[in-house]
Amino acid sequence: KNEVEQSPQNLTAQEGEFITINCSYSVGISALHWLQQHPGGGIVSLFMLSSGKKKHGRLIATINIQEKHSSLHITASHPRDSAVYICAVNTGTASKLTFGTGTRLQVTL
Amino acid sequence: NAGVMQNPRHLVRRRGQEARLRCSPMKGHSHVYWYRQLPEEGLKFMVYLQKENIIDESGMPKERFSAEFPKEGPSILRIQQVVRGDSAAYFCASSPPDSPVYNEQFFGPGTRLTVL
């Protein structure tokens, strides 16, 4: 079993829909990251969380430390949101990241 | 302020050759991480370096792979005697010098290595 699990693996949505991507982890963490990997392969850091909730534009990330669970929400989705979304954690005091396998999102018109 | 730079972006090698991948961190960043993404797989940690020091190499294959981050110049990931299974995207990330555990990591565009 992976230390970081994401669901769903694949997600198709229509433009305008509200999207939720989930991440569960089985180890103690110091921080959780949400990353976006574009079809061209580049990786962008969206959020880093250690508690609570963060919002940036149409993106919202939440984390529940007790339940070892985080969610990434996209409001009013748009085709340009199509990408792979990756959850990653710093386990314990480690600087390195441990990654989930990613959620491939396709937003259609 | 330029982001993390990696070169080359694409590298083709024949089996048995050497591959050298370069990473220049963001200005002011002194922590460098190398990650590998095999085809259709997730990202995996390889090595974490600070200037002139390897801090954590727990993800590096035991043979043929080495990494350095010299006092001057970019970080280098070196793969000797490449095999087809080394074909992957190699990403470098950097973070600033205070507590790396709580700092965002900034990723480079990656180097796509193809071994023929």
Short mmCIF file of C-alpha atoms in Angstrom, two decimals:
data_model
loop_
_atom_site.label_atom_id
_atom_site.label_comp_id
_atom_site.label_asym_id
_atom_site.label_seq_id
_atom_site.Cartn_x
_atom_site.Cartn_y
_atom_site.Cartn_z
CA LYS A 1 0.00 0.00 0.00
CA ASN A 2 1.31 3.43 -0.97
CA GLU A 3 1.89 5.94 1.82
CA VAL A 4 -0.06 8.51 -0.21
CA GLU A 5 -3.27 7.53 -2.00
CA GLN A 6 -5.30 9.72 -4.32
CA SER A 7 -8.79 9.37 -5.68
CA PRO A 8 -10.12 9.34 -8.24
CA GLN A 9 -7.33 8.30 -10.62
CA ASN A 10 -9.16 9.82 -13.57
CA LEU A 11 -11.83 12.47 -13.64
CA THR A 12 -13.79 13.99 -16.49
CA ALA A 13 -15.91 17.06 -15.87
CA GLN A 14 -17.83 19.58 -17.91
CA GLU A 15 -16.84 23.21 -17.89
CA GLY A 16 -18.27 24.98 -14.86
CA GLU A 17 -18.49 21.94 -12.62
CA PHE A 18 -17.19 21.87 -9.04
CA ILE A 19 -14.37 19.35 -8.74
CA THR A 20 -12.97 17.56 -5.71
CA ILE A 21 -9.78 15.49 -5.64
CA ASN A 22 -8.95 13.53 -2.50
CA CYS A 23 -5.67 12.56 -0.88
CA SER A 24 -5.20 10.21 2.07
CA TYR A 25 -1.90 9.41 3.75
CA SER A 26 -0.90 6.77 6.24
CA VAL A 27 2.18 8.34 7.85
CA GLY A 28 2.94 11.30 10.09
CA ILE A 29 3.57 14.40 8.05
CA SER A 30 4.91 17.90 8.56
CA ALA A 31 3.40 19.37 5.39
CA LEU A 32 1.25 18.40 2.43
CA HIS A 33 1.63 19.78 -1.08
CA TRP A 34 -0.68 19.94 -4.06
CA LEU A 35 1.08 20.08 -7.42
CA GLN A 36 -0.18 20.48 -10.98
CA GLN A 37 1.51 18.75 -13.91
CA HIS A 38 0.56 20.10 -17.30
CA PRO A 39 0.27 17.97 -20.44
CA GLY A 40 3.68 19.32 -21.50
CA GLY A 41 5.14 17.83 -18.33
CA GLY A 42 5.99 20.93 -16.27
CA ILE A 43 5.17 20.84 -12.55
CA VAL A 44 3.76 23.79 -10.63
CA SER A 45 3.33 23.97 -6.88
CA LEU A 46 -0.26 24.99 -6.04
CA PHE A 47 -0.40 24.77 -2.26
CA MET A 48 1.59 23.77 0.78
CA LEU A 49 -0.49 23.03 3.89
CA SER A 50 0.19 21.94 7.42
CA SER A 51 -3.29 22.72 8.79
CA GLY A 52 -6.64 24.24 7.89
CA LYS A 53 -7.49 25.63 4.51
CA LYS A 54 -5.93 27.74 1.76
CA LYS A 55 -7.52 29.47 -1.21
CA HIS A 56 -6.00 30.82 -4.39
CA GLY A 57 -8.36 32.02 -7.07
CA ARG A 58 -10.68 29.14 -7.97
CA LEU A 59 -8.60 26.60 -6.09
CA ILE A 60 -9.17 25.60 -2.48
CA ALA A 61 -7.13 23.11 -0.48
CA THR A 62 -8.08 21.70 2.90
CA ILE A 63 -6.39 19.32 5.27
CA ASN A 64 -7.65 17.33 8.26
CA ILE A 65 -4.64 16.22 10.26
CA GLN A 66 -6.62 13.90 12.57
CA GLU A 67 -8.18 12.04 9.64
CA LYS A 68 -4.97 12.17 7.54
CA HIS A 69 -6.89 13.51 4.60
CA SER A 70 -6.69 16.46 2.25
CA SER A 71 -8.92 17.68 -0.56
CA LEU A 72 -8.30 19.94 -3.53
CA HIS A 73 -11.37 21.71 -4.87
CA ILE A 74 -11.69 23.55 -8.16
CA THR A 75 -14.68 25.84 -8.51
CA ALA A 76 -16.13 26.78 -11.91
CA SER A 77 -13.80 24.40 -13.73
CA HIS A 78 -12.40 25.35 -17.13
CA PRO A 79 -10.71 23.34 -19.90
CA ARG A 80 -7.40 25.01 -19.00
CA ASP A 81 -7.62 23.21 -15.62
CA SER A 82 -7.04 19.93 -17.48
CA ALA A 83 -3.87 18.47 -15.99
CA VAL A 84 -2.61 15.84 -13.56
CA TYR A 85 -2.99 16.90 -9.92
CA ILE A 86 -0.50 15.37 -7.53
CA CYS A 87 -0.60 15.18 -3.76
CA ALA A 88 2.77 14.98 -1.99
CA VAL A 89 3.85 14.95 1.65
CA ASN A 90 6.89 15.66 3.78
CA THR A 91 6.93 12.63 6.08
CA GLY A 92 8.14 13.29 9.60
CA THR A 93 10.99 15.76 9.47
CA ALA A 94 12.11 14.72 5.99
CA SER A 95 12.63 17.40 3.38
CA LYS A 96 12.03 15.01 0.50
CA LEU A 97 8.55 14.62 -0.93
CA THR A 98 6.58 11.37 -1.14
CA PHE A 99 4.04 11.49 -3.96
CA GLY A 100 0.65 10.09 -4.74
CA THR A 101 0.13 8.65 -8.20
CA GLY A 102 -1.84 11.64 -9.38
CA THR A 103 -5.37 12.39 -10.58
CA ARG A 104 -5.77 13.03 -14.28
CA LEU A 105 -8.44 15.70 -14.80
CA GLN A 106 -10.05 16.43 -18.15
CA VAL A 107 -12.46 19.36 -18.35
CA THR A 108 -14.55 19.49 -21.49
CA LEU A 109 -16.61 22.28 -23.02
CA ASN B 1 14.06 36.14 -11.15
CA ALA B 2 14.48 33.05 -13.27
CA GLY B 3 12.94 29.83 -12.07
CA VAL B 4 14.66 26.49 -11.73
CA MET B 5 16.56 25.71 -14.91
CA GLN B 6 17.27 22.26 -16.23
CA ASN B 7 19.23 21.25 -19.28
CA PRO B 8 19.08 19.61 -21.57
CA ARG B 9 15.29 19.37 -21.86
CA HIS B 10 15.58 16.24 -23.97
CA LEU B 11 18.48 13.82 -24.01
CA VAL B 12 18.89 10.73 -26.16
CA ARG B 13 21.56 8.19 -25.30
CA ARG B 14 22.44 4.72 -26.53
CA ARG B 15 22.77 1.89 -24.05
CA GLY B 16 26.13 2.04 -22.29
CA GLN B 17 26.66 5.78 -22.71
CA GLU B 18 26.72 8.34 -19.92
CA ALA B 19 23.98 10.89 -19.24
CA ARG B 20 24.61 14.17 -17.45
CA LEU B 21 21.62 16.19 -16.33
CA ARG B 22 22.06 19.73 -15.02
CA CYS B 23 19.97 21.76 -12.62
CA SER B 24 20.40 25.40 -11.66
CA PRO B 25 18.25 26.24 -8.63
CA MET B 26 16.36 29.47 -8.20
CA LYS B 27 18.48 32.42 -7.12
CA GLY B 28 19.06 32.28 -3.38
CA HIS B 29 18.01 28.64 -3.06
CA SER B 30 20.57 26.29 -1.55
CA HIS B 31 18.57 23.04 -1.38
CA VAL B 32 18.23 20.85 -4.46
CA TYR B 33 16.15 17.71 -4.91
CA TRP B 34 16.15 15.27 -7.80
CA TYR B 35 13.02 13.23 -8.61
CA ARG B 36 12.38 10.65 -11.32
CA GLN B 37 9.13 9.94 -13.14
CA LEU B 38 9.12 6.65 -15.00
CA PRO B 39 6.64 6.31 -17.89
CA GLU B 40 3.08 5.99 -16.58
CA GLU B 41 4.30 6.09 -12.97
CA GLY B 42 4.36 8.64 -10.20
CA LEU B 43 7.25 10.81 -9.11
CA LYS B 44 9.87 9.23 -6.87
CA PHE B 45 12.51 10.91 -4.74
CA MET B 46 16.13 10.26 -5.68
CA VAL B 47 18.48 12.58 -3.78
CA TYR B 48 18.58 15.76 -1.70
CA LEU B 49 21.66 17.98 -1.77
CA GLN B 50 22.92 21.20 -0.31
CA LYS B 51 26.03 22.98 -1.58
CA GLU B 52 28.91 20.46 -1.51
CA ASN B 53 26.88 17.99 0.59
CA ILE B 54 24.62 15.04 -0.09
CA ILE B 55 21.99 15.14 2.65
CA ASP B 56 19.76 12.19 1.68
CA GLU B 57 20.43 9.75 -1.14
CA SER B 58 18.02 7.06 0.00
CA GLY B 59 16.22 7.05 -3.35
CA MET B 60 19.28 6.70 -5.56
CA PRO B 61 19.93 3.35 -7.24
CA LYS B 62 23.03 1.81 -5.70
CA GLU B 63 24.97 1.58 -8.94
CA ARG B 64 25.59 3.85 -11.91
CA PHE B 65 23.86 6.92 -10.44
CA SER B 66 25.60 9.82 -8.70
CA ALA B 67 24.77 13.43 -7.88
CA GLU B 68 26.69 16.49 -6.87
CA PHE B 69 26.02 20.13 -6.07
CA PRO B 70 29.36 21.93 -6.15
CA LYS B 71 30.15 25.24 -4.52
CA GLU B 72 30.00 26.91 -7.92
CA GLY B 73 27.79 25.85 -10.79
CA PRO B 74 24.73 23.69 -11.24
CA SER B 75 23.78 20.45 -9.59
CA ILE B 76 24.59 17.44 -11.77
CA LEU B 77 22.83 14.07 -11.87
CA ARG B 78 25.07 11.58 -13.61
CA ILE B 79 23.99 8.20 -14.94
CA GLN B 80 26.75 5.93 -16.15
CA GLN B 81 26.26 3.07 -18.61
CA VAL B 82 22.61 3.89 -19.20
CA VAL B 83 20.08 1.11 -19.78
CA ARG B 84 16.61 1.28 -21.35
CA GLY B 85 15.03 1.23 -17.89
CA ASP B 86 16.64 4.61 -17.16
CA SER B 87 14.33 6.25 -19.73
CA ALA B 88 12.27 8.68 -17.68
CA ALA B 89 11.64 12.32 -16.90
CA TYR B 90 14.06 13.66 -14.31
CA PHE B 91 12.90 16.68 -12.35
CA CYS B 92 14.92 18.97 -10.18
CA ALA B 93 13.37 21.13 -7.46
CA SER B 94 14.86 23.76 -5.19
CA SER B 95 13.89 25.43 -1.93
CA PRO B 96 15.31 28.35 0.04
CA PRO B 97 17.91 28.00 2.79
CA ASP B 98 15.69 28.19 5.89
CA SER B 99 13.78 25.13 7.12
CA PRO B 100 13.35 23.07 3.97
CA VAL B 101 10.66 20.97 5.57
CA TYR B 102 8.22 23.85 5.65
CA ASN B 103 9.18 25.41 2.38
CA GLU B 104 7.59 25.06 -0.96
CA GLN B 105 9.69 23.28 -3.56
CA PHE B 106 9.96 24.90 -6.98
CA PHE B 107 10.27 22.50 -9.87
CA GLY B 108 12.26 22.77 -13.05
CA PRO B 109 10.81 21.79 -16.45
CA GLY B 110 12.47 18.37 -16.34
CA THR B 111 14.87 16.48 -18.57
CA ARG B 112 13.36 13.71 -20.64
CA LEU B 113 15.94 10.96 -21.07
CA THR B 114 15.43 8.39 -23.79
CA VAL B 115 17.77 5.42 -23.95
CA LEU B 116 17.85 3.65 -27.30
#
